[in-house]
Amino acid sequence: MAAAEAAPAPAPEASDFYDDGAGGGLSTGRKLVPWSSWTEWRFVRDGLFSPFPAAALRRIAAWRSRGSLPIPVDVTAAFVEIRLRDPFFRNGLAGDDALESEEMLAMLYSMAIMRLVNGFVENPYKKTGLSISELAEAVGIPRVLVDIRHESSHRSLPSLRLLRLASIKAFDWLKCIYWDRQTNSIPDAQVELRLRLHEIAGFLKEKNAKESKSGSKRKRSEKLISKAMKYARRLYYACPSEVVSVLLDLMELDAADSESSDVQETNNLAANHSSDIQLSNSDMKTIVLKLSEKEPRLLLSVLKSVVEMIDAKEQLTDKGESYSWQPVGPSKMKRLCSLVLWLVTNLKELKDSGYIGLIHEIGVLSSDKNAIPRFCLSKLLQKLLNLSTIGERCLIDAVLLLIEMVNDTNVKEKLRKLPVLCLGRLAKSSFLPESRTICNQQGSVENAIETLELFKVQLKRQKNGTTEGSFNTSTPEKHDRWSVAKSWTPCPIGTVPCSFSSCAVLPAFDVISHEQVSTLENETFEEVNHSERFEPQTEELVDESILEIPKSSPEYEISDVTELTCPLKGRLLVGGVWKMVAEEELLLIKSKMKILL
Amino acid sequence: MAGTRATPTRTPPRSSSPAARSEVVVPSDWACVVTTVSSDPTPPVVVVCGPKNSGKSTFSRVLLNALLPRHGKVGYLDTDMGQPEFGLPGCLSFNVVDEPITDLLNPTLREAERCYFFGDTSSKRDPEAYLNCLFHLYDYFVGKYRCDKNEMLPLIVNTPGWVKGAGFDMLVELLRYICPTIVVQIRITMQSKNLPDGVFWLDGGQTGPKMINIGAAFHDASNRSLLIQKDSCGMRERRLVEYLKQCFLSNISLSTNKELAYALASLPPYQVPFSDVAVVHLHCKVPAGEVWRSLNATIVGLAVSNASEGTRSIPCCVGLGIVRGVDIQKGLLYVITPVPLQRLQSVDLLQQGLIEIPTTILQVRGCVSPYMSTNVLHKISERDLYAG
């Protein structure tokens, strides 16, 4: 690891670093930890050593409940918490939680120190029979801590002055022996991967140059490539999301994006330093393709990230922070869209050549781990159709390819009837706004169907509630709390499947603020409130999106073509065709819906 | 979808015992005691106690088999949460057994008639809650199986081997509450580890039950008690793995842990909205904003809150599950458990204790849980010590 960082060795020697993980940065052994990523661990570390450790302490409380909390983390948290109570460390900040009793503070400090010393030496003490102080010396625990442990357990309580001093020493020691050492041994997958990718690119160049030359040298570089590939795959197993982000980073999506190029540069710094070989876009594509031969799911993961990037860009546009006609936006958007097409094309190729199997439902013990359930592609399709950038030609082509893959004649027929896909073939910029609207419409119809279903369920619940008394804890079996999750794709325990690709994602825990969680908890059994909250919103959606035009995005408000903003007024999508519907007909449909409900 | 799940049935006992004790030879003093106890026409309430590894569970199994022919059914109070006889780690359970135990050396998994999730393998964290659970289970047994004179069941209470300090105090409380008709004390040759002789839980003057002292299960050549050291941590992990295998139909072969790990990762889990379940942390306090983070990829007790039975009742546990994922946006928890869907519908409480998830099911190539990390700094090992 140290060697790898210190010297970007010439290509041939570099292969020595990743021999079975010996020096490659990734350790082979795994251990159960209470944090879900090193990012989370760093968040806690930075919090503990900052003036505002409250959030970090809360996180450690969560870790403690999970078990497997390392002793140094536990004890560091204890010291931080005691200091928060100690007026000496609070810099005169008066507060309710300050502890004025010196006796109590002394006890807290002594206990924390005792736990520190025992936590580090108790196990070896039992095994070796050496004395505590001998062991402490071997481990490097400051002597004063060992003395305080002895003093406070067998003699009188040490003075608070001494304990404060000792606590500073203990804190520093913990930082050095645990926090700093652990920081240094966290593998940097990004740096590692960049290094490997540059190597691979180098070998590829070498190989191409030698194409005409003797076979033995070519074989050698082929061997080196496959070795580097193997390592890249290991990295992908260990931290898929980081690998994908590096791959995308190196694809130079931001080349023309002056805004973010600064950030980009710093990110690329390591890579630029580590190798003279610049990775071209085509190099990257070759590498991604090579990787995906072995790991077909990689394409889906990359696709997921790209779609998310498009989504994020769109949201920015919607917020009005940057407009699509500004020179910065479209070029990147175009790049992203063409990347989507490229990925889908290759996905289809992999499917056609049998690398990826398409199946209906994943069996529990499916032998084919590269199989993708059909519903994943459908979801992906839906996601793409919901993007407002769907007008981009590349995206339309990608969508058509996906439809072909799914081979769902029903969807195909319906979509063919939508003007956008036909128009898309001969897309001219002037038609785009209209086709976008229709696509938005398509999206909102789908949304409306979903909300309608939700509405139905809510209504059903409510009915149950009114007929059989109010919802509370005394009647817990009125509806099905539990159900089997639908459209599940295999993913590691602790992750959930992404909503539109079959990749595993770590849950985003920070979406809901603390207040919301506490209200959720308070209302645990108040089903009535719950459904009431949903109701008005659903009605609004049903009305607006099916019977009228959806809210127009700010983009269209600026353009003064009123005709185009609501070309579908009074129309309803029936069997995939937009038909004019009269007021009475709508009322009829509405009443029928009620019957349905 | 429901068809892919097996209803929990009795799985055949594991024949591969870690200890090399293939044959059980019941010691002569044991056989004698078992005959005396089982020949009593009135169904007895027997408490078996003694230091750890002395053979309490083995004796209880032998006794259970001996009581079955006369009484047809035998009640069994499983109070050792570290090494439960029929239940899961961290659980206190009451069972009614109607078939003899075939494997006298190893515990078997059985669905309990009533079960409480204590959430730890030792009662030391919360003696009060532990005793409370125990008393409730005993009251349940008395209410259901001891009221009708004609249909009384015998009861065997197997106790934990913690017989010193707070463990002794809890044993005394237990004996005082249950008032057994027979107490069997297993004594080993090392006297200091034994319980006091006689009716140690009663004050003088009271008439006690029948006290029977017996020796340990195994002896060495010079007739000293041989204590069988068990890898209790490994046993607990194996038990959980065995339990989780019940999520799948028996025709699916899951011989290796890797296969099980992959099967668990692909199994469509149960989902439940946040709003439909309350979360309780049994042994620590977790800030509100951190609840889901604390639950993800951990083992929870699936409990029914029984609010109708009054505030003093303890939530009944129907089984254990793994919170395999949390979706904050959708407000859903995903749980893997062998408990059938119909039974789950009454579950409105998730209890998190300190029962650790077996790491074997968290790692399989391509499906490694994010909580299994590489490059974790190890504790200071002996090697480090001697190197320094």
XYZ file of C-alpha atoms in Angstrom, chain B residues 1-2 7 42 49 69 124 183 242 276 303:
11
model
C -45.218 -15.984 -3.725
C -46.194 -17.452 -0.429
C -43.802 -23.217 7.099
C -49.029 -36.599 40.040
C -30.015 -26.551 38.293
C -45.079 -42.266 28.281
C -27.046 -9.815 33.368
C -35.460 -29.766 42.503
C -30.432 -23.436 10.870
C -47.270 -0.124 10.868
C -43.392 -9.312 18.429
